[in-house]
Amino acid sequence: MSETFYITTPIYYANSLPHLGHLYTTIVADVVARHKRQRGSETLFLTGTDEHGLNIQRAAEKNDRTPQEQVDVISGELKRMFHDFRLDGENGGYDIFMRTTEPFHYAGAQHLWREIAKGVSPKGNPNIYKAFYRGWFCAPCAEFKTEEQYVMVEGSDIPHCPIHERPLDQVAEESYFFNLSDYQDFLLEMIENDPNLVKPEARRNEVISFIKGGLQDLSISRQKSSVAWGVPVPDDDDHVMYVWMDALSNYITALGFGNDRESAPGFDKYWSNVTHLVGKDILRFHTVYWFSFLHAAGLPIPGTVYAHGMWLDADGRKMGKTLGNVIEVDVLHQHFQVDAIRYFVMRDMVFGQDGKFGYENLIERANADLASGLGNLASRTFSMITKYRDGLVPDGKIAEENYLNARRAGLDPDGQELVSVVTHARDEFLRRFENFEFSQALESVWAVIARVDKMISDSKPWELIKDENQAETLNAVLYRACETLRWLSILLHPVMPEATKSIYSQIGLSDDISKIDPADLNWGELPSGTKIGETVGVFPRIDKNKVMSEIQESSQETVVSSQELDTASVPVVEEVIENFITIDDFLKVELRVGEVKVCERIPNADKLLRFEIDLGEPEHRQILAGLAEYYEPETLIGRKVVVVANLKPRKMRGLESQGMICAASLEDDSGPNPALAAFLEDVAVGARLK
RNA sequence: UGCGGUGUAGUUCAACGGUAGAACAGCGGUCUCAUAAACCGCUAGAUGGAGGUUCAAUUCCUCCCACCGCGACCA
């Protein structure tokens, strides 16, 4: 029986519309899956959506939908995108689109829970225990806020909810805990002993150092009263499973773990060789948590978890809506060939590192490598075969008595040199591919194209045709070019399924390219006399100026429409504040003009600046503000600022802050971006604002 | 502040301790089968800085600088 291969993308959280990140991960998985199928592995490729949790529950309420309707919409959008980019099953892409709302997934996730609960930790303690989860709770949100989710407000020691701008309550809720702290040694040993378990190496180091930093037990349930939309905890209807536990288990429930559906691919069959592809932002969940859950349930841990990088814009900045540098998947689909996009993302990003994605980069890459490179080689080859040999692939053998003629034309008579170049490129490609070094794999193949272009330039077929003695030389040139194209089509098929199929059929071949193992290729297997098919351009040259201006226009439209869609499906929680304050309320706030006398950084604090401010009082005020990331301290000295003068003093970083500096809080996708309040006119220090 | 990583041509990246290379871009030329393509040639660098080990350092070691990631701290 042949080897099995199971590859997964993360299941994408059904709270936001599809974007480049989803597309990228899925393309990579698709390329690998097609490659493995070609190599003869029984391959299973899984993607899908993670459809539970509070965010989804809330989005549904806002849209007047049931949660089920809500996730149907988002997973429908994702499927539509996958279909557009031919990543779906219909087009030879994923085998399973997993959805965590499937009943069989409920059964499987609960089975996993039970298996975990049945066992004990490596230190002999119960894997799951019930205790009180203490945390900061926002009642209007009905949600516990983690450190990333709450904000500290100056003048208060209590964390505030950023949405409702009110203090959080410290609440203890009964919850199930997973005994993660007992798995520290197990995880370390596992990850340190197997260099292939977490890749690339830099990410592996990160995970190791995170584990070494100590692990805390993990709350793995929420009370149904606060989060209803989820998989119920087995035998306890008051609780719902923590969404990550629910989501991660999809990788095995999809195979049939803990459920007995007919169509299941088979857990034992596929779990033996699994590769999880993840973004670097969710690596921890897929290593620390997932490995522990599996081990606790007595299941083997995966073969490889591979974290890839993120796409930045052409200047290396993070993509964000306010920067306006987002690559829209619909724009991509509308203006570019799917295969060109696939080639670009595989070729331009060194897998595992961050990459830069600009429409111009894509155009340049496609024009240089695809139009001028592979496409042009195919075009000139087929054109010559049509013109010079009536569209029949000639015999590539040169008789020994004609060797001299071939040499005179600058052609290696027996062709061994080219054969070894092509064979070597194939071997190198396969080796690189197995290591997920896609960029280098492709690079090594492109050397072959240059080599064949050179063969054509050197031997000059347009002159050979004029000399009857050079008939065999010409034949050999044409045959070699054509045979190389056959190899390239097969080799590159996983990366560019449509284009390579087209080239392959233009050669005149009709067998199924997706089932040919490149490792089995032998030079010379292209039969002479093959009638080439109709010649069609495979990679049209992209007019950069034209396409860029078209994108410019259409992106203005899509920005609007995607915003509409976004608010429709993922509502921003907006508080309509109808509470007016009276003038007396306002006058309670003492706003005064101050002049910055001293402004300096505080050692070991990334964000805090220490100010001494003259408010016209006998002593200058010391005020701390989180502005260090946005302003150079020196530039603020002498500046007039607005200060809340009667704010309750608060200690920060061991220093007392006696007031607050007013700034507009401009939100940006890259984070807050404040601007200090200032005056156009000259104002006296100490003046009151009212 | 702890751990890890990166720093090489205009750009993206290579170089078991052994003469710093490739691709793209740029400039010049050749050619016409081809998608203004291809082919040939040229240009380009004190390998972030300072030390050290060595016959020999981009590579190994130490320190410093800059940027990135993870965490801590802080918001």
XYZ file of C-alpha atoms in Angstrom, chain A residues 30-684:
655
model
C -2.980 22.844 -2.297
C 0.404 22.873 -4.033
C 1.838 20.398 -1.568
C -1.217 18.170 -1.818
C -1.074 18.067 -5.610
C 2.619 17.326 -5.474
C 2.101 14.468 -3.050
C -0.679 13.045 -5.187
C 1.630 13.164 -8.181
C 4.234 11.325 -6.185
C 1.718 8.594 -5.558
C 0.870 9.247 -1.918
C -2.670 8.734 -0.788
C -3.226 12.353 0.019
C -5.836 14.061 2.120
C -6.099 17.839 2.118
C -8.284 19.520 4.708
C -9.416 23.084 5.172
C -12.535 24.631 6.606
C -14.015 26.980 9.150
C -14.001 27.290 12.903
C -17.530 28.305 13.688
C -17.994 28.590 17.431
C -17.406 31.139 20.120
C -18.576 34.390 21.458
C -17.479 36.572 18.576
C -19.616 34.613 16.201
C -22.549 34.530 18.574
C -22.383 38.277 18.850
C -21.979 38.886 15.129
C -25.071 36.810 14.546
C -27.121 38.841 17.004
C -26.096 42.074 15.371
C -27.107 40.809 11.969
C -30.366 39.434 13.182
C -29.279 35.971 12.240
C -28.948 32.772 14.111
C -25.335 31.802 14.737
C -25.811 29.001 12.258
C -26.941 31.428 9.574
C -24.005 33.637 10.389
C -21.402 30.920 9.943
C -23.163 29.698 6.824
C -22.611 33.111 5.294
C -18.920 33.271 6.119
C -18.077 29.727 5.197
C -20.026 30.297 1.992
C -17.839 33.295 1.222
C -14.724 31.295 1.883
C -15.892 28.486 -0.346
C -16.657 30.991 -3.036
C -13.141 32.374 -2.850
C -11.656 28.893 -2.932
C -13.770 28.128 -5.948
C -12.642 31.336 -7.674
C -9.048 30.320 -7.145
C -9.747 26.704 -8.074
C -8.756 25.364 -4.693
C -11.945 23.426 -4.171
C -12.535 19.734 -4.630
C -14.209 20.261 -7.948
C -10.939 21.673 -9.271
C -8.679 19.108 -7.713
C -8.039 21.036 -4.495
C -9.158 20.256 -0.967
C -10.717 16.922 -0.085
C -12.658 18.097 2.929
C -14.073 21.465 3.837
C -14.465 20.979 7.544
C -17.024 22.841 9.590
C -17.060 22.618 13.351
C -20.825 22.899 13.397
C -21.141 19.455 11.814
C -22.873 17.023 14.196
C -20.109 14.455 13.742
C -17.616 17.037 14.925
C -19.605 17.514 18.140
C -19.436 13.783 18.715
C -15.732 13.665 17.969
C -14.792 16.687 20.074
C -16.723 15.304 23.009
C -15.074 11.956 22.574
C -11.680 13.635 22.701
C -12.688 15.422 25.893
C -13.749 12.144 27.467
C -10.512 10.435 26.474
C -8.518 13.266 27.999
C -10.617 13.270 31.159
C -10.167 9.515 31.501
C -6.379 9.704 31.702
C -3.888 11.280 34.013
C -1.110 13.740 33.338
C 2.555 12.659 33.061
C 2.840 13.535 36.744
C -0.098 11.384 37.680
C -2.643 14.126 38.255
C -6.065 14.321 36.678
C -5.908 15.819 33.208
C -9.075 17.777 33.704
C -10.306 19.295 36.941
C -12.951 21.777 37.906
C -12.009 24.998 39.586
C -12.788 28.665 39.624
C -11.617 30.729 36.756
C -10.811 34.194 37.988
C -10.623 37.021 35.565
C -11.732 40.466 34.583
C -15.274 40.339 33.330
C -17.239 42.852 31.297
C -20.942 42.450 31.950
C -22.223 44.185 28.796
C -19.847 42.039 26.751
C -20.666 39.019 28.899
C -17.059 38.088 28.473
C -13.812 37.660 30.312
C -11.128 39.966 28.996
C -7.574 38.793 28.639
C -4.616 41.076 29.018
C -4.644 41.801 25.312
C -8.292 42.661 25.398
C -8.563 45.103 28.260
C -7.006 48.499 28.702
C -5.721 50.331 31.708
C -7.053 53.822 32.080
C -5.007 56.505 33.699
C -6.258 57.316 37.138
C -7.549 53.845 37.876
C -6.022 50.550 38.883
C -8.891 48.578 37.468
C -8.769 47.376 33.880
C -11.390 48.802 31.571
C -13.288 47.352 28.668
C -12.168 49.089 25.471
C -15.589 48.654 23.926
C -17.787 49.888 26.717
C -15.199 52.080 28.390
C -16.198 50.940 31.816
C -14.311 49.219 34.608
C -14.267 45.442 34.555
C -15.475 43.293 37.417
C -13.300 40.687 38.956
C -15.363 37.548 38.694
C -14.795 33.933 39.440
C -16.636 31.451 37.280
C -16.633 27.738 37.619
C -14.656 26.210 34.800
C -12.877 23.068 33.729
C -9.124 23.255 33.592
C -6.640 21.258 31.604
C -3.544 20.354 33.568
C -1.172 21.901 31.056
C 1.537 22.639 33.607
C 2.168 18.902 34.001
C 3.013 18.618 30.306
C 5.978 20.934 30.321
C 8.648 18.232 30.444
C 6.848 16.072 27.929
C 6.588 18.936 25.464
C 10.170 20.000 25.843
C 11.528 16.530 25.350
C 9.303 15.918 22.380
C 10.118 19.135 20.581
C 13.799 19.201 21.388
C 14.346 15.632 20.232
C 12.625 15.949 16.900
C 13.873 18.786 14.725
C 11.083 18.147 12.215
C 8.248 18.495 14.661
C 8.105 22.282 14.634
C 9.474 24.173 11.687
C 11.173 26.388 10.744
C 13.889 26.312 13.334
C 13.457 29.904 14.486
C 9.828 29.182 15.332
C 10.808 25.998 17.075
C 13.153 27.979 19.303
C 10.344 30.337 20.132
C 8.087 27.537 21.198
C 10.828 25.947 23.278
C 11.567 29.166 25.084
C 7.897 29.743 25.669
C 7.569 26.331 27.275
C 10.671 26.862 29.343
C 9.081 30.036 30.631
C 6.575 27.862 32.447
C 3.085 26.726 31.557
C -0.108 27.482 33.389
C -3.137 25.296 33.471
C -5.613 26.170 30.805
C -9.260 26.966 31.248
C -11.015 24.779 28.695
C -14.657 25.603 29.217
C -17.027 28.520 29.518
C -20.355 28.634 31.269
C -23.179 28.255 28.864
C -24.869 31.286 30.369
C -22.125 33.502 28.931
C -21.172 31.566 25.811
C -23.898 29.383 24.413
C -22.548 28.837 20.917
C -20.200 25.918 21.212
C -19.791 22.220 21.782
C -21.298 21.194 25.126
C -18.958 19.680 27.655
C -19.816 15.984 27.926
C -22.089 15.200 30.851
C -22.270 18.795 31.967
C -24.798 20.841 30.142
C -23.874 24.044 31.926
C -20.557 24.326 30.137
C -19.334 24.735 26.601
C -15.893 23.712 25.370
C -13.208 26.352 24.980
C -13.153 27.292 21.335
C -9.524 26.339 20.711
C -10.008 22.862 22.042
C -13.076 22.532 19.900
C -11.276 23.914 16.845
C -8.057 21.937 17.112
C -9.921 18.684 17.450
C -11.297 19.174 13.939
C -8.088 17.770 12.523
C -8.973 14.373 13.917
C -12.756 14.499 13.932
C -12.566 15.169 10.204
C -10.785 11.842 9.851
C -13.482 10.044 11.764
C -12.117 10.169 15.287
C -14.912 9.702 17.790
C -17.600 9.485 15.160
C -18.687 6.685 12.924
C -19.808 8.379 9.782
C -19.540 6.371 6.605
C -17.565 8.866 4.580
C -14.769 9.335 7.113
C -11.306 9.033 5.565
C -10.040 7.028 8.525
C -8.166 8.188 11.597
C -5.627 5.372 11.758
C -4.906 5.653 8.096
C -4.156 9.356 7.860
C -3.105 10.456 11.329
C 0.158 8.550 10.917
C 1.566 11.222 8.622
C 0.129 14.664 9.161
C 1.476 18.099 8.368
C -0.228 21.118 9.881
C 0.333 24.351 8.020
C -0.250 27.353 10.261
C 0.419 31.048 10.382
C 3.073 31.996 12.857
C 0.471 33.778 14.966
C -1.258 30.569 15.961
C 1.771 28.349 16.317
C 1.465 28.099 20.071
C -2.006 26.660 19.918
C -0.885 24.043 17.431
C 2.124 22.958 19.443
C 1.832 23.543 23.171
C -1.916 23.041 23.463
C -2.561 20.600 20.678
C 0.352 18.275 21.439
C -0.699 18.168 25.080
C -4.340 17.472 24.303
C -3.398 14.647 21.990
C -0.915 13.117 24.367
C -3.410 13.384 27.215
C -5.900 11.443 25.127
C -3.295 8.810 24.375
C -3.004 9.804 20.728
C 0.155 10.320 18.704
C 1.225 13.880 18.056
C 1.544 15.195 14.486
C 4.541 14.719 12.233
C 5.158 18.360 11.478
C 3.706 21.711 12.349
C 5.013 24.238 9.867
C 4.600 27.940 10.610
C 4.752 30.210 7.614
C 5.323 33.946 7.529
C 2.981 36.798 6.827
C 2.569 38.907 3.750
C 3.668 42.496 4.151
C 3.102 45.224 1.614
C 5.701 46.111 -1.012
C 7.476 48.395 1.440
C 7.571 45.791 4.157
C 4.801 47.250 6.294
C 1.961 45.305 7.779
C -1.172 45.444 5.717
C -4.002 47.402 7.197
C -7.202 49.043 6.094
C -6.243 52.535 7.197
C -2.906 52.319 5.417
C -4.840 51.322 2.337
C -2.204 48.760 1.435
C -4.317 45.643 1.651
C -4.133 43.194 -1.214
C -7.756 42.387 -1.964
C -8.436 38.833 -3.023
C -11.211 39.918 -5.334
C -8.902 42.369 -7.083
C -6.352 39.606 -7.475
C -8.915 37.299 -8.926
C -10.268 39.921 -11.273
C -6.929 41.055 -12.707
C -4.599 38.093 -12.575
C -4.375 34.514 -13.673
C -4.773 32.072 -10.829
C -1.601 30.278 -11.870
C 0.388 33.496 -11.925
C -0.719 34.237 -8.377
C 0.123 30.711 -7.278
C 3.542 30.947 -8.871
C 4.194 34.337 -7.319
C 3.357 33.346 -3.751
C 5.364 30.147 -3.996
C 8.332 31.767 -5.677
C 8.550 35.116 -3.956
C 8.089 34.186 -0.324
C 10.843 32.178 1.216
C 8.600 29.738 3.007
C 8.657 30.394 6.715
C 9.761 33.991 6.427
C 7.674 37.078 5.876
C 7.239 38.153 2.279
C 6.401 41.326 0.430
C 3.341 41.409 -1.737
C 2.636 44.266 -4.083
C 0.672 44.155 -7.309
C 3.757 45.482 -9.061
C 5.946 42.722 -7.639
C 3.450 40.204 -8.905
C 3.367 41.729 -12.373
C 7.128 41.911 -12.630
C 7.558 38.347 -11.480
C 4.885 37.047 -13.800
C 6.251 38.912 -16.791
C 9.867 37.927 -16.206
C 9.427 34.282 -15.258
C 6.167 33.268 -16.873
C 5.605 35.418 -19.967
C 9.233 35.912 -20.994
C 10.408 32.668 -19.475
C 8.279 29.562 -19.617
C 5.511 30.981 -21.803
C 7.853 32.346 -24.406
C 9.857 29.139 -24.552
C 6.694 27.160 -25.202
C 5.556 29.660 -27.757
C 8.780 29.708 -29.787
C 9.128 25.932 -29.612
C 5.633 25.164 -30.866
C 5.851 27.854 -33.468
C 9.039 26.356 -34.935
C 7.664 22.842 -34.883
C 4.627 24.088 -36.741
C 6.620 26.059 -39.273
C 9.555 23.785 -39.833
C 8.146 20.317 -39.237
C 4.452 20.548 -40.062
C 3.461 20.359 -36.428
C 5.017 16.960 -35.776
C 7.554 16.452 -33.013
C 10.652 15.223 -34.892
C 12.999 12.447 -33.886
C 15.682 13.773 -31.567
C 18.462 11.346 -32.475
C 21.412 12.525 -34.503
C 23.228 9.868 -36.497
C 26.937 9.732 -35.848
C 27.846 10.806 -39.339
C 26.028 14.072 -38.624
C 27.768 14.805 -35.334
C 30.144 17.170 -37.056
C 27.281 19.191 -38.506
C 25.682 19.438 -35.117
C 28.923 20.609 -33.567
C 29.338 23.166 -36.287
C 25.898 24.509 -35.384
C 26.934 24.731 -31.764
C 24.843 21.799 -30.615
C 26.025 19.007 -28.345
C 25.489 16.000 -30.675
C 24.233 13.379 -28.236
C 22.438 15.868 -25.997
C 23.846 14.398 -22.809
C 24.719 17.780 -21.453
C 21.138 18.984 -21.557
C 19.882 15.691 -20.186
C 22.080 16.048 -17.158
C 21.041 19.681 -16.638
C 17.369 18.757 -16.775
C 17.745 15.666 -14.632
C 19.735 17.511 -12.060
C 17.152 20.292 -11.934
C 14.422 17.717 -11.430
C 16.298 16.054 -8.572
C 17.053 19.387 -6.990
C 13.442 20.488 -7.351
C 12.131 17.366 -5.666
C 14.643 17.591 -2.851
C 13.828 21.252 -2.194
C 10.132 20.626 -2.423
C 10.231 17.865 0.175
C 11.884 20.406 2.496
C 9.221 23.016 1.770
C 11.862 25.182 0.134
C 9.517 26.135 -2.644
C 11.232 29.291 -3.680
C 14.578 27.608 -4.196
C 12.925 24.629 -5.847
C 11.382 26.861 -8.472
C 14.556 28.825 -8.915
C 16.468 25.678 -9.775
C 13.925 24.785 -12.439
C 14.179 28.151 -14.108
C 17.853 27.534 -14.834
C 16.645 24.892 -17.276
C 14.552 27.370 -19.202
C 17.545 29.664 -19.635
C 19.606 26.705 -20.757
C 17.147 25.734 -23.494
C 16.711 29.330 -24.631
C 20.453 29.422 -25.013
C 20.501 26.196 -26.975
C 18.051 27.723 -29.407
C 19.999 30.973 -29.724
C 23.267 29.121 -30.260
C 22.021 26.646 -32.833
C 19.826 29.139 -34.718
C 17.063 26.877 -36.104
C 16.020 29.631 -38.539
C 19.347 29.103 -40.295
C 19.395 25.323 -39.931
C 16.161 25.122 -41.876
C 17.943 26.581 -44.883
C 20.553 23.799 -44.929
C 19.442 20.262 -45.805
C 22.529 18.782 -44.191
C 21.339 20.197 -40.878
C 17.951 18.535 -40.889
C 18.885 16.213 -38.017
C 20.441 19.036 -36.035
C 17.254 21.022 -36.351
C 15.224 17.974 -35.388
C 17.325 17.493 -32.294
C 16.953 21.117 -31.205
C 13.189 20.978 -31.582
C 12.893 17.621 -29.902
C 15.008 18.656 -26.947
C 13.033 21.858 -26.444
C 9.796 19.954 -26.600
C 10.935 17.166 -24.316
C 12.109 19.739 -21.803
C 8.684 21.360 -21.891
C 7.147 17.980 -21.144
C 9.342 17.616 -18.086
C 8.649 21.134 -16.923
C 4.892 20.700 -17.310
C 4.928 17.653 -15.100
C 7.317 19.103 -12.568
C 5.508 22.415 -12.257
C 2.024 21.008 -12.383
C 1.350 21.255 -8.638
C 2.257 24.932 -8.705
C 0.410 25.858 -11.895
C -2.182 23.186 -12.656
C -4.007 24.926 -15.491
C -1.068 26.375 -17.380
C 0.947 23.177 -17.271
C -2.026 21.170 -18.457
C -2.310 23.552 -21.363
C 1.351 23.255 -22.301
C 1.185 19.506 -21.949
C -1.744 19.230 -24.295
C -0.101 21.634 -26.732
C 2.790 19.195 -26.922
C 0.140 16.804 -28.146
C -0.042 14.591 -25.067
C -3.293 13.589 -23.476
C -2.592 11.493 -20.405
C -3.359 12.810 -16.942
C -0.487 15.011 -15.915
C -1.628 15.077 -12.301
C -0.844 11.400 -11.960
C 2.683 11.376 -13.321
C 5.438 11.133 -10.738
C 8.257 13.475 -11.791
C 10.725 11.081 -10.190
C 9.830 8.516 -12.836
C 10.547 10.769 -15.786
C 13.035 9.477 -18.330
C 14.537 11.567 -21.066
C 13.352 10.619 -24.505
C 9.955 9.219 -23.585
C 8.220 11.844 -25.661
C 7.409 9.868 -28.828
C 8.611 11.395 -32.050
C 5.845 12.003 -34.538
C 3.557 13.398 -31.850
C 1.192 15.864 -33.433
C 1.290 19.034 -31.434
C -1.978 20.581 -30.387
C -3.296 24.003 -31.165
C -0.876 26.629 -29.945
C -2.283 29.050 -27.394
C -0.490 31.635 -25.313
C -0.295 30.353 -21.774
C 0.949 33.359 -19.873
C -0.123 36.625 -21.449
C 2.248 39.483 -20.819
C 0.787 41.895 -18.314
C 0.710 45.536 -19.261
C 1.875 46.955 -16.000
C 0.666 50.517 -16.419
C -2.691 49.453 -17.711
C -3.367 46.884 -15.023
C -2.092 49.118 -12.249
C -4.433 51.909 -13.225
C -7.332 49.490 -13.567
C -6.602 48.222 -10.086
C -6.451 51.764 -8.847
C -9.944 52.401 -10.156
C -11.545 49.174 -9.116
C -9.976 49.177 -5.688
C -11.744 52.405 -4.891
C -14.989 50.638 -5.610
C -14.081 47.511 -3.723
C -13.002 49.469 -0.697
C -16.509 50.793 -0.464
C -18.202 47.500 -1.147
C -15.971 45.503 1.138
C -16.686 47.936 3.895
C -20.357 47.389 3.335
C -19.908 43.671 3.388
C -17.708 43.868 6.410
C -20.182 45.770 8.462
C -22.922 43.486 7.277
C -21.235 40.326 8.408
C -18.922 41.473 11.125
C -20.528 44.330 12.877
C -18.393 46.657 14.853
C -19.965 46.947 18.229
C -21.007 50.538 18.427
C -22.155 52.179 21.587
C -24.686 54.860 20.999
C -24.067 57.169 23.865
C -27.161 59.107 24.709
C -26.128 60.152 28.160
C -25.573 63.867 28.089
C -23.600 65.504 30.811
C -24.471 68.834 32.323
C -22.201 71.842 32.300
C -21.574 71.157 35.959
C -20.336 67.707 35.133
C -17.993 69.170 32.608
C -16.714 71.814 34.985
C -15.656 69.064 37.327
C -12.891 68.379 34.869
C -10.169 70.920 35.255
C -8.435 71.309 31.940
C -5.426 73.602 31.908
C -2.775 74.724 29.527
C 0.668 73.541 30.466
C 4.112 73.904 29.032
C 6.430 70.931 28.777
C 9.598 71.727 30.697
C 11.138 68.285 30.863
C 10.389 65.259 28.775
C 12.387 62.091 28.915
C 12.212 58.351 28.464
C 11.907 56.078 31.463
C 14.463 53.275 31.621
C 13.004 49.851 30.796
C 9.687 51.195 29.657
C 8.967 51.050 25.963
C 5.978 53.306 25.994
C 6.108 55.693 28.911
C 7.440 59.232 28.816
C 8.013 61.284 31.947
C 7.002 64.906 31.719
C 7.492 67.846 33.987
C 4.873 70.388 33.122
C 4.469 74.025 34.113
C 0.826 74.746 34.873
C 1.499 78.123 36.342
C 1.665 76.534 39.771
C 4.533 76.912 42.211
C 5.808 73.451 41.384
C 5.928 71.674 38.088
C 3.750 68.625 37.748
C 5.197 65.250 37.011
C 3.013 63.442 34.500
C 3.531 60.107 32.805
C 2.047 59.362 29.444
C 2.275 56.454 27.046
C 3.643 58.411 24.147
C 7.195 57.106 23.825
C 6.412 55.209 20.645
C 4.999 58.211 18.890
C 7.050 61.201 19.921
C 10.708 61.949 20.414
C 10.964 63.372 23.928
C 13.200 66.285 22.891
C 10.714 67.512 20.309
C 8.038 67.981 22.957
C 10.012 70.243 25.230
C 8.575 73.743 25.198
C 5.302 72.593 23.685
C 1.967 73.750 25.068
C -0.325 70.894 25.953
C -3.742 70.365 27.484
C -3.609 68.758 30.910
C -6.321 67.283 33.069
C -5.179 68.979 36.231
C -7.471 67.450 38.816
C -7.082 63.801 37.953
C -6.403 61.542 40.878
C -2.660 60.881 41.009
C -1.607 57.395 40.047
C 1.609 55.495 40.319
C 3.038 54.075 37.130
C 6.359 52.377 36.929
C 7.097 53.518 40.466
C 6.613 57.186 39.612
C 3.590 59.269 40.440
C 1.642 60.720 37.576
C -0.149 63.906 38.639
C -2.507 64.455 35.762
C -3.099 63.481 32.194
C -2.089 64.930 28.873
C -4.910 65.133 26.324
C -4.398 63.630 22.924
C -6.641 62.549 20.119
C -6.601 58.791 19.928
C -6.348 57.946 16.275
C -6.805 54.267 15.743
C -4.864 52.527 13.067
C -4.548 48.874 12.156
C -1.014 49.025 13.359
C -2.271 50.265 16.712
C -3.128 53.560 18.310
C -1.546 56.648 16.890
C -2.209 59.571 19.181
C -1.866 63.260 18.415
C -1.374 65.793 21.176
C -3.952 68.502 21.594
C -2.450 71.904 20.796
C -3.327 75.545 20.157
C -2.878 77.696 17.126
C -2.755 80.912 19.168
C -0.273 81.634 21.852
C -1.843 80.851 25.201
C -0.739 81.547 28.735
